Coordinates of C-alpha atoms in Angstrom, one line a residue:
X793 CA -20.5 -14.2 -34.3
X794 CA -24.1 -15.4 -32.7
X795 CA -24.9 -18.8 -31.9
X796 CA -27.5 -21.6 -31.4
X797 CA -29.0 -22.2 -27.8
X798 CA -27.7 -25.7 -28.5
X799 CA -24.1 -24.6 -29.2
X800 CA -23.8 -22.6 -25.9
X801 CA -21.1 -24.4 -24.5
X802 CA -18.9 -25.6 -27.2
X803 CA -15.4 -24.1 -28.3
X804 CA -15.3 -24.9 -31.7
X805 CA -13.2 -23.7 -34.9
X806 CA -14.9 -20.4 -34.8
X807 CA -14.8 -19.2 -31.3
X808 CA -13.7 -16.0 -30.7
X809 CA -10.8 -16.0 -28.4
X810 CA -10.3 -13.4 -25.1
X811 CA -8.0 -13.2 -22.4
X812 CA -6.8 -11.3 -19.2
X813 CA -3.4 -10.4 -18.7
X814 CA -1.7 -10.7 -15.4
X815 CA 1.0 -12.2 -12.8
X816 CA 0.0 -14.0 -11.0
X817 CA -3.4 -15.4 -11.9
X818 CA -5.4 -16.8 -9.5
X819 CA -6.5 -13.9 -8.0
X820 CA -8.7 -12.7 -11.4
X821 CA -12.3 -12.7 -11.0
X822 CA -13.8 -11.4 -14.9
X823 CA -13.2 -14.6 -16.8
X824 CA -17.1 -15.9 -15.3
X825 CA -18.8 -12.6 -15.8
X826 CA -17.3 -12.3 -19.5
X827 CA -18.2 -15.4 -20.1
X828 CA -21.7 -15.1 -19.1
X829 CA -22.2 -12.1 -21.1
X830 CA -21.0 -14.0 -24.0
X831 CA -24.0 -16.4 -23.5
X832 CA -26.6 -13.8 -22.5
X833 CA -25.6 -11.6 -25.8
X834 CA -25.5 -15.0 -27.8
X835 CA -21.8 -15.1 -28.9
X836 CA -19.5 -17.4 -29.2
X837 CA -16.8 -16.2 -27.9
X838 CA -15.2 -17.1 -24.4
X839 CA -12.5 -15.6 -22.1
X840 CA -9.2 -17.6 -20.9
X841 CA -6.7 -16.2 -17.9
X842 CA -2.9 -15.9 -19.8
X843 CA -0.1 -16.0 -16.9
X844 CA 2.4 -13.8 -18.5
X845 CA 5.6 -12.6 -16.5
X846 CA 6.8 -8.7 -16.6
X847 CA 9.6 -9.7 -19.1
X848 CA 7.5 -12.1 -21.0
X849 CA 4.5 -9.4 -21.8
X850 CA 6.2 -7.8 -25.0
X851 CA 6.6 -10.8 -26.8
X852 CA 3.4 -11.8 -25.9
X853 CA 1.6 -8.7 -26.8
X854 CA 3.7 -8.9 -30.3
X855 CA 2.0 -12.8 -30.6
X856 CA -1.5 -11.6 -30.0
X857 CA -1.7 -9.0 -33.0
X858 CA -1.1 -12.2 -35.3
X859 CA -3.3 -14.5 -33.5
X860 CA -6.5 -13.8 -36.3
X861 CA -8.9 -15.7 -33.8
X862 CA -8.3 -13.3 -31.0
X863 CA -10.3 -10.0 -30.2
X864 CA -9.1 -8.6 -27.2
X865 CA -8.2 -8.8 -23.2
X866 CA -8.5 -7.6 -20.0
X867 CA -5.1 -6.1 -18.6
X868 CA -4.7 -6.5 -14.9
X869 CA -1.8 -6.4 -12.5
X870 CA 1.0 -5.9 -13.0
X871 CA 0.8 -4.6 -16.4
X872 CA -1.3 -1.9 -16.3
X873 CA 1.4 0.7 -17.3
X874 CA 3.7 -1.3 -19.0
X875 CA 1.3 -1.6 -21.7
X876 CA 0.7 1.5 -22.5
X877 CA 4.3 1.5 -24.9
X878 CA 3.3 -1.7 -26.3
X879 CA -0.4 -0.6 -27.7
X880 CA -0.6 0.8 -31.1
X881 CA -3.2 3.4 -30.1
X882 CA -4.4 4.6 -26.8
X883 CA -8.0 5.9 -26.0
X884 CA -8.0 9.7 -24.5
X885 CA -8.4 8.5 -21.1
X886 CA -6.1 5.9 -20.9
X887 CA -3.2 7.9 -22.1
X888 CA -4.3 10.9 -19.1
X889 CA -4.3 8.3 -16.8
X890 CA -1.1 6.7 -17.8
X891 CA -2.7 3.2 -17.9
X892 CA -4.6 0.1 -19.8
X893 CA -7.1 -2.1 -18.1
X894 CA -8.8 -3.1 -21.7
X895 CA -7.5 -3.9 -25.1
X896 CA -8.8 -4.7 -28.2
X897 CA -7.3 -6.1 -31.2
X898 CA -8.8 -4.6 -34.7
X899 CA -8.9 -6.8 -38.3
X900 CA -5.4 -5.6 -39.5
X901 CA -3.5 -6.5 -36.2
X902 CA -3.7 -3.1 -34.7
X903 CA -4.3 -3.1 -30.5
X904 CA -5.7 -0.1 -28.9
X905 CA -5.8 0.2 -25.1
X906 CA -8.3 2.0 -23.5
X907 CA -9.2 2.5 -19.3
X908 CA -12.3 1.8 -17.7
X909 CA -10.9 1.3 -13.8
X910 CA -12.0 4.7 -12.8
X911 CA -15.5 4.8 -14.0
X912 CA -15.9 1.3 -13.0
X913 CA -15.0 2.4 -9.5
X914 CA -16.9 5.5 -9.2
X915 CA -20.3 3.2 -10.5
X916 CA -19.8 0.6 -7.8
X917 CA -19.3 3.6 -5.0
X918 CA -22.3 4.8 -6.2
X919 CA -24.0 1.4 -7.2
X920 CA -23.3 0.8 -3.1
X921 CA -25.0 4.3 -1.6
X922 CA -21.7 6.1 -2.0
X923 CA -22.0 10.0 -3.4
X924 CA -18.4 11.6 -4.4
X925 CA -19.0 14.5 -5.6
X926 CA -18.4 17.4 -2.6
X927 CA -16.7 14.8 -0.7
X928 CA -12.9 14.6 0.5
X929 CA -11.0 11.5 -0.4
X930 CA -7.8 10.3 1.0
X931 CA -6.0 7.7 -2.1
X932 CA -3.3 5.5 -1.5
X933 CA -1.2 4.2 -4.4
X934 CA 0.1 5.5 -7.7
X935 CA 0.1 2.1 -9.9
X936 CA -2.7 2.2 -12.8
X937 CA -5.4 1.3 -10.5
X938 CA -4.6 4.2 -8.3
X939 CA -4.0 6.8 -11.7
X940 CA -7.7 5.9 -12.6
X941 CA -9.6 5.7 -9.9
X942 CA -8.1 9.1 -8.8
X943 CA -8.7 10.4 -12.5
X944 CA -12.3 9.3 -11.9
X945 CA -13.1 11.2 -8.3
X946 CA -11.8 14.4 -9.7
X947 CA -14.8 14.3 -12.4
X948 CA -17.0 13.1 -10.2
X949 CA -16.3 16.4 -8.2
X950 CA -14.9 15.0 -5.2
X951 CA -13.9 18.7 -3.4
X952 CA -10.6 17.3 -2.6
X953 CA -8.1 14.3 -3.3
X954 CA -5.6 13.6 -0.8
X955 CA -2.5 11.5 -2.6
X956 CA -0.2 8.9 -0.3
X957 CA 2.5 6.6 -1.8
X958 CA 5.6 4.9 -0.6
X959 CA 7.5 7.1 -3.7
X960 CA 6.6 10.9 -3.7
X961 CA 7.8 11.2 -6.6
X962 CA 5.2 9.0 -8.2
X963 CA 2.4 10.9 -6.3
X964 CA 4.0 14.5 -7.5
X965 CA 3.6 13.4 -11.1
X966 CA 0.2 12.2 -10.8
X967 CA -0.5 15.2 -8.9
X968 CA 0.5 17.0 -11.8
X969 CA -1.6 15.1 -14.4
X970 CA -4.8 15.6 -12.4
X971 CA -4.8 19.2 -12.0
X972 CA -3.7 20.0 -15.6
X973 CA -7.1 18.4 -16.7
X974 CA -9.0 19.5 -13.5
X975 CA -7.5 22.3 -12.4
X976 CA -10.5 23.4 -10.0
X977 CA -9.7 20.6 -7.6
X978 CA -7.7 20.6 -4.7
X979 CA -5.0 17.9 -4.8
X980 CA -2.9 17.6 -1.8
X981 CA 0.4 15.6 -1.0
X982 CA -0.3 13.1 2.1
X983 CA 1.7 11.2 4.5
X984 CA -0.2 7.5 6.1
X985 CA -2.9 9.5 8.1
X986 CA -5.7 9.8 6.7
X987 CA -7.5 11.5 9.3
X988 CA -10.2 14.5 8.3
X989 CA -11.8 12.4 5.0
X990 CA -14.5 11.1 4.3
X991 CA -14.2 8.5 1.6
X992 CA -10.5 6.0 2.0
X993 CA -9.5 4.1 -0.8
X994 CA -6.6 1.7 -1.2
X995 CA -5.6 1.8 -4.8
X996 CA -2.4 -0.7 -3.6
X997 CA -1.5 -4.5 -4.1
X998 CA -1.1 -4.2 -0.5
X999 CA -3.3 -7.2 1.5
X1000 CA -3.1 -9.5 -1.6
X1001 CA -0.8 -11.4 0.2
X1002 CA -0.9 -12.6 3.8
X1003 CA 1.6 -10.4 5.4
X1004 CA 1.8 -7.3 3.7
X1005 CA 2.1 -4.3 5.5
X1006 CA -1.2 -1.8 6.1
X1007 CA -1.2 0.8 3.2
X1008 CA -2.2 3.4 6.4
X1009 CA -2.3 4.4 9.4
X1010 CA -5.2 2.4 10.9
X1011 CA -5.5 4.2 13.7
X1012 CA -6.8 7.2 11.8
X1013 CA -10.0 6.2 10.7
X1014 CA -13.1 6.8 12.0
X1015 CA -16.9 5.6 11.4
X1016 CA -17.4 8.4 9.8
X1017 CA -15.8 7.8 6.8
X1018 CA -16.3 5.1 4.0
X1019 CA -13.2 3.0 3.2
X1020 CA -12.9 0.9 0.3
X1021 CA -10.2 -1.4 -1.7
X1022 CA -9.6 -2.0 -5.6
X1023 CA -8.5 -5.7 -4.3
X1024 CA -10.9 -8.1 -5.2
X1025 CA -9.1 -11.5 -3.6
X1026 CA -9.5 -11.9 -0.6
X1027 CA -12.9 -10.0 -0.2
X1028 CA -11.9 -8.8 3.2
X1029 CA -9.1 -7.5 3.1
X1030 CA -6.8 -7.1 6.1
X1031 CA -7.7 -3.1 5.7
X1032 CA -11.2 -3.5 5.6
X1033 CA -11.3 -5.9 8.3
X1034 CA -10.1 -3.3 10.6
X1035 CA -12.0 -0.4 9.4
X1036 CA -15.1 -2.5 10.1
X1037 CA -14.1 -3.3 13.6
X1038 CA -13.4 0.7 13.6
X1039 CA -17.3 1.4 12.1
X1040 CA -16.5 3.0 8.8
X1041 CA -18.9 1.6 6.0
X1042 CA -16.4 -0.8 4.0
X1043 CA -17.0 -1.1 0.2
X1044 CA -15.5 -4.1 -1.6
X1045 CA -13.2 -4.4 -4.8
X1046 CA -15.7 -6.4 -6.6
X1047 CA -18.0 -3.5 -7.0
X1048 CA -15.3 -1.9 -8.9
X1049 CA -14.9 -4.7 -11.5
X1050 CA -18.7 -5.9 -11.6
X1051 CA -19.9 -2.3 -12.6
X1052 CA -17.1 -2.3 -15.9
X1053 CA -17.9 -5.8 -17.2
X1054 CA -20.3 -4.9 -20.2
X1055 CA -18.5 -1.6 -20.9
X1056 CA -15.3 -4.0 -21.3
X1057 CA -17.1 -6.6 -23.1
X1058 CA -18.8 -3.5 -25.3
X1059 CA -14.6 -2.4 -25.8
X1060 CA -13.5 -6.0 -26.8
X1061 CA -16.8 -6.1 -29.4
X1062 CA -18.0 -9.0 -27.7

C-alpha cells in the first residue's frame, strides 16, 4: 500500500507489518535500512525486531501465517536452519543451501523461505574491490551463514574453497552439497590454518561476544590475503582487528547485509 508524504511516519490501522527473527536481538542492523526503503518506495509498511527463543520459534512461526497484517521477515541467527522445516515452500537456493535468511508470508497464510546471504556477500566483496572468481578461499563455519556464502563463492568461480569447522561432520556434508551442484570446483577439508589463500572469511558467531575464542589460527595470515566476517556487531571484530595489525585488507559484515536489503525488501513485496 503507497502513502502520502504527510503520512510518512505514522503506524496506523493499515500498516503493513515486518519483522526479523532472532536470539538475541540487539545485535540486528536491517530494521533502519528496511525501513528507509519503505519511505523511499512510498509504503507504508515498517519493520519491528521479534526476540524469539530456539524453542519458542515454532509456535511463533505457526502465529505469523494467521496474523493477516503481516507480510514477511528477515531470519537471522540462530534460526537460519531451523526454519527450513517450519516453511511451507522453500526457494531453489535455499533448500541447496540448507538455510532461510528471508520469508515471506502469501494471502492464504502460506510462508516461503528463500536465501539471499550468499549473493549478498559476494556483492559486498565485490561492492568493496574484491574479485572471487579464480581465487582460493579458506571458510570457516558450517551454520546457514557459512552454507550460503560458500554456495555463493563456488558460482562465483572461486578455483578452490577450503572448509574448517569445530564438527567435520558438518563440513563433510556441506562438502557434499557443494560439489553435487558444482562439481568442477575443488572443495577441500581444512584444519585452523589457513595459510596459502587468498580470500579468509569467518562464516561463525565467533567474536559476537567478548571472549570467544579466534575461529583460526591467526598466526597464518598474511597481507596478502583479504579477510572478512559475516558479523556485523561489533564492526571490528576481534579477527579483523588482528588481521589488520597483520596487513591483510579486512572487509566488514555490513557489506554483506547492505548489498541484500532491496533484494529482501523486493522478496517480502515491500
Amino acid at each position: 500500500m503507497s502513502l502520502d508524504a504527510a503520512d510518512a511516519s505514522e503506524i496506523t490501522g493499515r500498516t503493513r507489518v515486518l519483522g526479523i527473527l532472532a536470539h538475541p536481538i540487539e545485535h540486528v542492523k536491517a530494521p533502519p535500512g528496511i525501513n528507509r526503503i519503505a519511505r523511499e518506495r512510498r509504503k507504508d509498511a515498517v519493520m519491528v525486531p521479534m526476540n524469539v527463543t530456539p524453542d519458542d520459534l515454532p509456535e511463533l512461526v505457526r502465529s505469523l501465517r494467521k496474523l493477516r497484517s503481516f507480510d514477511g521477515a528477515i531470519v537471522t541467527v540462530p534460526h537460519k536452519q531451523a526454519i527450513l522445516a517450519l516453511c511451507d515452500e522453500l526457494t531453489p537456493h535455499a533448500r541447496a543451501v540448507g538455510a532461510v535468511n528471508i520469508l515471506r508470508r502469501e494471502a492464504d497464510g502460506q510462508l516461503v523461505g528463500g536465501q539471499l546471504d550468499g549473493v549478498g556477500f559476494v556483492e559486498g566483496l565485490r561492492s568493496q574491490g574484491t574479485n572471487i572468481e579464480g581465487k582460493s578461499v579458506y571458510l570457516v563455519g558450517a551454520g546457514g551463514a557459512a552454507s550460503a556464502v560458500a554456495f555463493a563463492m563456488a558460482e562465483a568461480r572461486a578455483s578452490r574453497i577450503t572448509l574448517s569447522n569445530r564438527s567435520t561432520d558438518k563440513i563433510v556434508d556441506l562438502r557434499e552439497r557443494l560439489l553435487s551442484i558444482y562439481p568442477d570446483v575443488e572443495v577441500a577439508l581444512g584444519t585452523p590454518d589457513a595459510s596459502g589463500h587468498d580470500i579468509v572469511i569467518n562464516g561463525t558467531t565467533l567474536g559476537m561476544k567478548s571472549g570467544d575464542p579466534l575461529p583460526l589460527d591467526v598466526r597464518t595470515l598474511t597481507s596478502s590475503m583479504t579477510v572478512a566476517e559475516v558479523i556485523m556487531e561489533p564492526e571490528v571484530t576481534p579477527l579483523l582487528k588482528t588481521a589488520r595489525n597483520a596487513g591483510c585488507t579486512i572487509h566488514f559484515g555490513k557489506h554483506m547485509l547492505n548489498c541484500q536489503l532491496q533484494l529482501m525488501a523486493d522478496f517480502m513485496g515491500l
